[in-house]
Coordinates of C-alpha atoms and ligand atoms in Angstrom, one line a residue:
M1 CA 104.3 129.9 115.8
Y2 CA 107.4 129.6 117.7
A3 CA 106.1 126.2 118.8
L4 CA 106.7 124.7 115.5
K5 CA 110.3 125.2 115.7
E6 CA 110.3 123.8 119.2
R7 CA 108.3 120.8 118.3
Y8 CA 110.5 120.1 115.4
H9 CA 113.7 120.0 117.6
A10 CA 111.7 117.9 120.1
L11 CA 110.9 115.4 117.7
L12 CA 114.4 115.1 116.3
Q13 CA 115.5 114.3 119.8
A14 CA 112.7 111.7 120.2
L15 CA 113.9 110.2 116.9
A16 CA 117.5 109.9 118.1
Q17 CA 116.5 108.5 121.5
A18 CA 114.3 105.9 119.8
A19 CA 117.1 105.1 117.3
Q20 CA 119.4 104.1 120.3
H21 CA 117.0 101.3 121.2
S22 CA 116.5 100.0 117.5
E23 CA 118.4 97.0 115.9
A24 CA 120.3 99.2 113.6
P25 CA 121.0 102.6 115.4
Q26 CA 120.4 104.8 112.5
I27 CA 118.4 108.0 113.1
P28 CA 115.8 108.0 110.4
T29 CA 114.8 110.9 108.2
L30 CA 112.0 113.0 109.4
I31 CA 109.5 113.5 106.6
A32 CA 107.2 116.2 107.8
V33 CA 103.9 115.5 106.7
S34 CA 102.4 118.8 105.6
K35 CA 99.1 118.0 104.0
T36 CA 96.3 120.6 104.8
F37 CA 98.8 123.1 106.5
P38 CA 99.7 126.4 104.9
T39 CA 103.1 127.3 103.3
A40 CA 103.8 129.6 106.1
D41 CA 104.1 126.7 108.6
I42 CA 105.9 124.6 106.3
Q43 CA 108.6 127.6 105.9
L44 CA 108.8 127.8 109.6
V45 CA 109.8 124.1 109.8
Y46 CA 112.1 124.6 106.9
D47 CA 113.7 127.5 108.7
A48 CA 114.3 125.1 111.6
G49 CA 116.1 122.8 109.3
C50 CA 113.7 120.4 107.9
R51 CA 114.2 119.6 104.1
D52 CA 111.8 116.7 103.6
F53 CA 108.2 117.3 103.4
G54 CA 105.3 114.8 102.5
E55 CA 102.1 115.6 100.7
N56 CA 99.2 113.2 99.8
R57 CA 97.4 115.3 97.1
V58 CA 99.0 116.1 93.8
Q59 CA 97.2 119.4 93.2
E60 CA 98.0 120.7 96.7
L61 CA 101.6 119.6 96.1
L62 CA 101.9 121.5 92.9
D63 CA 100.4 124.7 94.6
K64 CA 103.1 124.5 97.4
I65 CA 106.1 123.7 95.3
P66 CA 106.6 127.1 93.7
A67 CA 105.9 129.1 97.1
L68 CA 108.8 127.3 99.0
P69 CA 112.5 126.8 98.8
S70 CA 113.5 124.8 95.8
D71 CA 115.9 122.7 97.9
I72 CA 113.0 120.8 99.7
R73 CA 112.7 117.2 99.0
W74 CA 109.1 116.6 98.3
H75 CA 107.6 113.1 99.1
F76 CA 104.4 112.0 97.5
I77 CA 102.7 109.7 100.0
G78 CA 99.0 109.6 98.7
Q79 CA 97.2 107.2 96.7
L80 CA 98.3 108.0 93.1
Q81 CA 96.3 108.1 89.9
R82 CA 97.9 107.3 86.6
N83 CA 96.9 110.5 85.0
K84 CA 98.6 112.5 87.6
V85 CA 102.1 110.7 87.4
K86 CA 103.3 113.2 84.8
Y87 CA 103.0 116.1 87.3
L88 CA 105.1 114.2 89.9
I89 CA 108.0 113.1 87.7
G90 CA 110.9 115.6 88.3
N91 CA 109.2 117.3 91.0
V92 CA 109.4 114.7 93.9
A93 CA 112.3 113.0 95.5
L94 CA 110.6 109.9 96.2
I95 CA 107.1 108.5 95.6
H96 CA 106.2 106.1 98.4
T97 CA 103.0 104.7 97.1
L98 CA 103.9 102.6 93.9
D99 CA 101.5 99.6 94.3
R100 CA 100.7 98.5 90.9
L101 CA 101.8 97.4 87.6
S102 CA 100.0 100.1 85.5
L103 CA 101.3 102.7 87.9
A104 CA 104.9 101.5 87.4
Q105 CA 104.4 101.6 83.6
E106 CA 103.1 105.1 83.6
I107 CA 106.1 106.4 85.9
E108 CA 108.5 104.4 83.6
K109 CA 106.8 106.2 80.6
Q110 CA 107.0 109.7 82.1
A111 CA 110.6 109.1 83.7
T112 CA 111.8 108.0 80.3
K113 CA 110.2 111.1 78.6
R114 CA 112.2 113.3 81.1
N115 CA 115.3 111.3 81.0
V116 CA 115.3 110.9 84.8
I117 CA 115.3 107.9 87.1
Q118 CA 112.4 108.1 89.6
P119 CA 113.0 106.6 93.1
C120 CA 110.0 104.8 94.4
L121 CA 109.0 102.9 97.3
V122 CA 106.6 99.8 96.8
E123 CA 103.7 100.2 99.3
I124 CA 102.8 97.1 100.9
N125 CA 99.0 96.3 102.2
L126 CA 100.2 94.0 105.0
G127 CA 96.8 92.9 105.9
D128 CA 95.1 92.8 102.4
E129 CA 92.7 95.6 103.5
P130 CA 90.3 96.1 100.4
Q131 CA 89.8 99.8 101.1
K132 CA 93.5 100.5 101.4
G133 CA 96.2 101.3 99.0
G134 CA 99.4 99.1 98.6
I135 CA 100.1 95.8 96.9
S136 CA 99.4 92.5 98.6
P137 CA 102.6 90.8 100.1
A138 CA 101.8 87.8 97.8
D139 CA 101.8 90.0 94.6
A140 CA 104.8 92.2 95.4
P141 CA 107.7 89.9 94.2
Q142 CA 106.3 89.6 90.8
L143 CA 105.8 93.6 90.5
L144 CA 109.4 93.9 91.7
C145 CA 110.7 91.4 89.3
E146 CA 108.7 93.3 86.5
I147 CA 110.2 96.6 87.4
Q148 CA 113.6 95.1 87.9
S149 CA 113.6 93.5 84.3
T150 CA 111.9 96.1 82.4
M151 CA 111.7 99.5 83.8
P152 CA 115.2 101.0 84.0
H153 CA 113.9 104.5 85.1
I154 CA 112.4 103.4 88.3
H155 CA 114.6 102.9 91.3
T156 CA 113.0 100.8 93.9
A157 CA 114.3 102.3 96.9
G158 CA 112.6 100.3 99.4
L159 CA 109.1 99.7 100.8
M160 CA 106.5 101.6 102.8
C161 CA 103.4 100.6 104.9
I162 CA 100.6 101.9 106.9
P163 CA 100.0 99.1 109.5
P164 CA 96.6 97.5 109.4
Q165 CA 93.9 98.7 111.9
A166 CA 93.5 95.3 113.7
W167 CA 97.3 94.7 114.0
E168 CA 99.8 95.6 116.7
S169 CA 102.0 98.1 114.9
D170 CA 105.1 96.1 116.1
R171 CA 104.0 93.0 114.0
A172 CA 103.4 95.2 110.9
F173 CA 106.8 97.0 111.1
A174 CA 108.7 93.7 111.9
L175 CA 107.0 92.1 108.9
L176 CA 107.7 94.9 106.5
S177 CA 111.4 95.1 107.7
S178 CA 111.9 91.3 106.9
M179 CA 110.2 91.7 103.7
A180 CA 112.8 94.3 102.7
R181 CA 115.6 92.4 103.7
E182 CA 114.5 89.1 101.9
W183 CA 113.8 91.0 98.7
H184 CA 116.8 93.0 98.6
T185 CA 118.8 89.8 99.2
Q186 CA 117.1 88.1 96.2
G187 CA 117.9 91.2 94.1
L188 CA 114.3 92.0 93.7
L189 CA 114.5 95.4 95.5
A190 CA 117.2 97.7 94.8
G191 CA 117.4 99.7 98.0
T192 CA 116.4 99.0 101.8
T193 CA 114.6 102.2 102.7
L194 CA 111.8 101.5 105.0
S195 CA 109.3 104.2 105.2
M196 CA 107.1 103.3 108.2
G197 CA 105.9 105.1 111.4
M198 CA 103.6 108.0 111.8
S199 CA 102.8 110.5 114.7
D200 CA 101.5 107.6 117.1
D201 CA 103.7 104.7 116.3
F202 CA 107.1 106.2 115.2
K203 CA 108.9 104.6 118.2
A204 CA 107.8 101.3 117.4
A205 CA 108.7 101.7 113.6
I206 CA 112.3 103.0 114.5
A207 CA 112.9 100.0 117.0
H208 CA 112.2 97.7 113.8
G209 CA 114.5 99.7 111.5
A210 CA 112.5 102.5 109.9
T211 CA 114.8 104.7 107.9
M212 CA 111.9 107.3 107.2
V213 CA 109.2 108.2 109.5
R214 CA 106.1 110.3 108.1
I215 CA 105.1 112.6 111.0
G216 CA 102.0 115.0 110.6
S217 CA 99.9 115.9 113.6
A218 CA 102.7 115.4 116.2
L219 CA 104.6 118.3 114.5
F220 CA 102.1 120.7 112.7
G221 CA 99.1 120.0 115.1
A222 CA 95.8 118.5 114.5
R223 CA 94.3 118.6 111.0
Ligands
PLP1 C1 98.7 111.8 106.9 C2 99.6 110.6 106.7 C3 100.7 110.5 107.7 C4 100.9 111.3 109.1 O1 100.1 111.1 109.8 P1 100.2 111.7 111.3 O2 99.3 110.6 112.2 O3 99.5 113.0 111.3 O4 101.5 111.7 111.7 C5 101.8 109.6 107.2 N1 101.5 108.9 106.2 C6 100.7 108.9 105.3 C7 100.6 108.0 104.3 C8 99.5 109.9 105.6 O5 98.7 110.1 104.7

């Protein structure tokens, strides 16, 4: 059990070290991906200082929220169905997986109802892999334009990706980073958050300017 606290601090050090070698020497936010792990483990990592946790299933997230401290910032990182959106609005700090117009419209609708602005990242499917979530890079500008002009309750905080299987992760991270810069400059994307990098590739992601890394197994252990 003590190991969790030590792994958390070792990871923070690894992030800081990686940031020294990055373009923008900023230490990214560590999102502890706690999916499948019990609330007791999450509490230990919280006690060690972590406040950002990621979950990929709505029901599992809803079960965990009331059992844990209320100042946790929850990140939703899984594929999201429209009919589940209403459970997330007001409960999550950031949705990382906004990837289509119909989902954006539902987020806008539910956020309007609750009178909140929901921060979201647009997930990019860099390799156009059919089985994966995320919007094609070719279609993203139009989605962003639509959100920007018609959905005032969505804050497009930045971009998220999971690198394509067949790519060097460096290539994916460099590309996502340049897309965020370009679309931000063009006024299509409100923020410049870059959610990229997991247990096996966070160093490369940080080298390319990740501002959030999503780390599960390197912290909590194998799932
Ligand atoms: C599970 C998951 C992670 C964490 O993966 P690890 O390899 O365990 O660090 C990160 N991002 C997403 C979207 C995930 O589903």
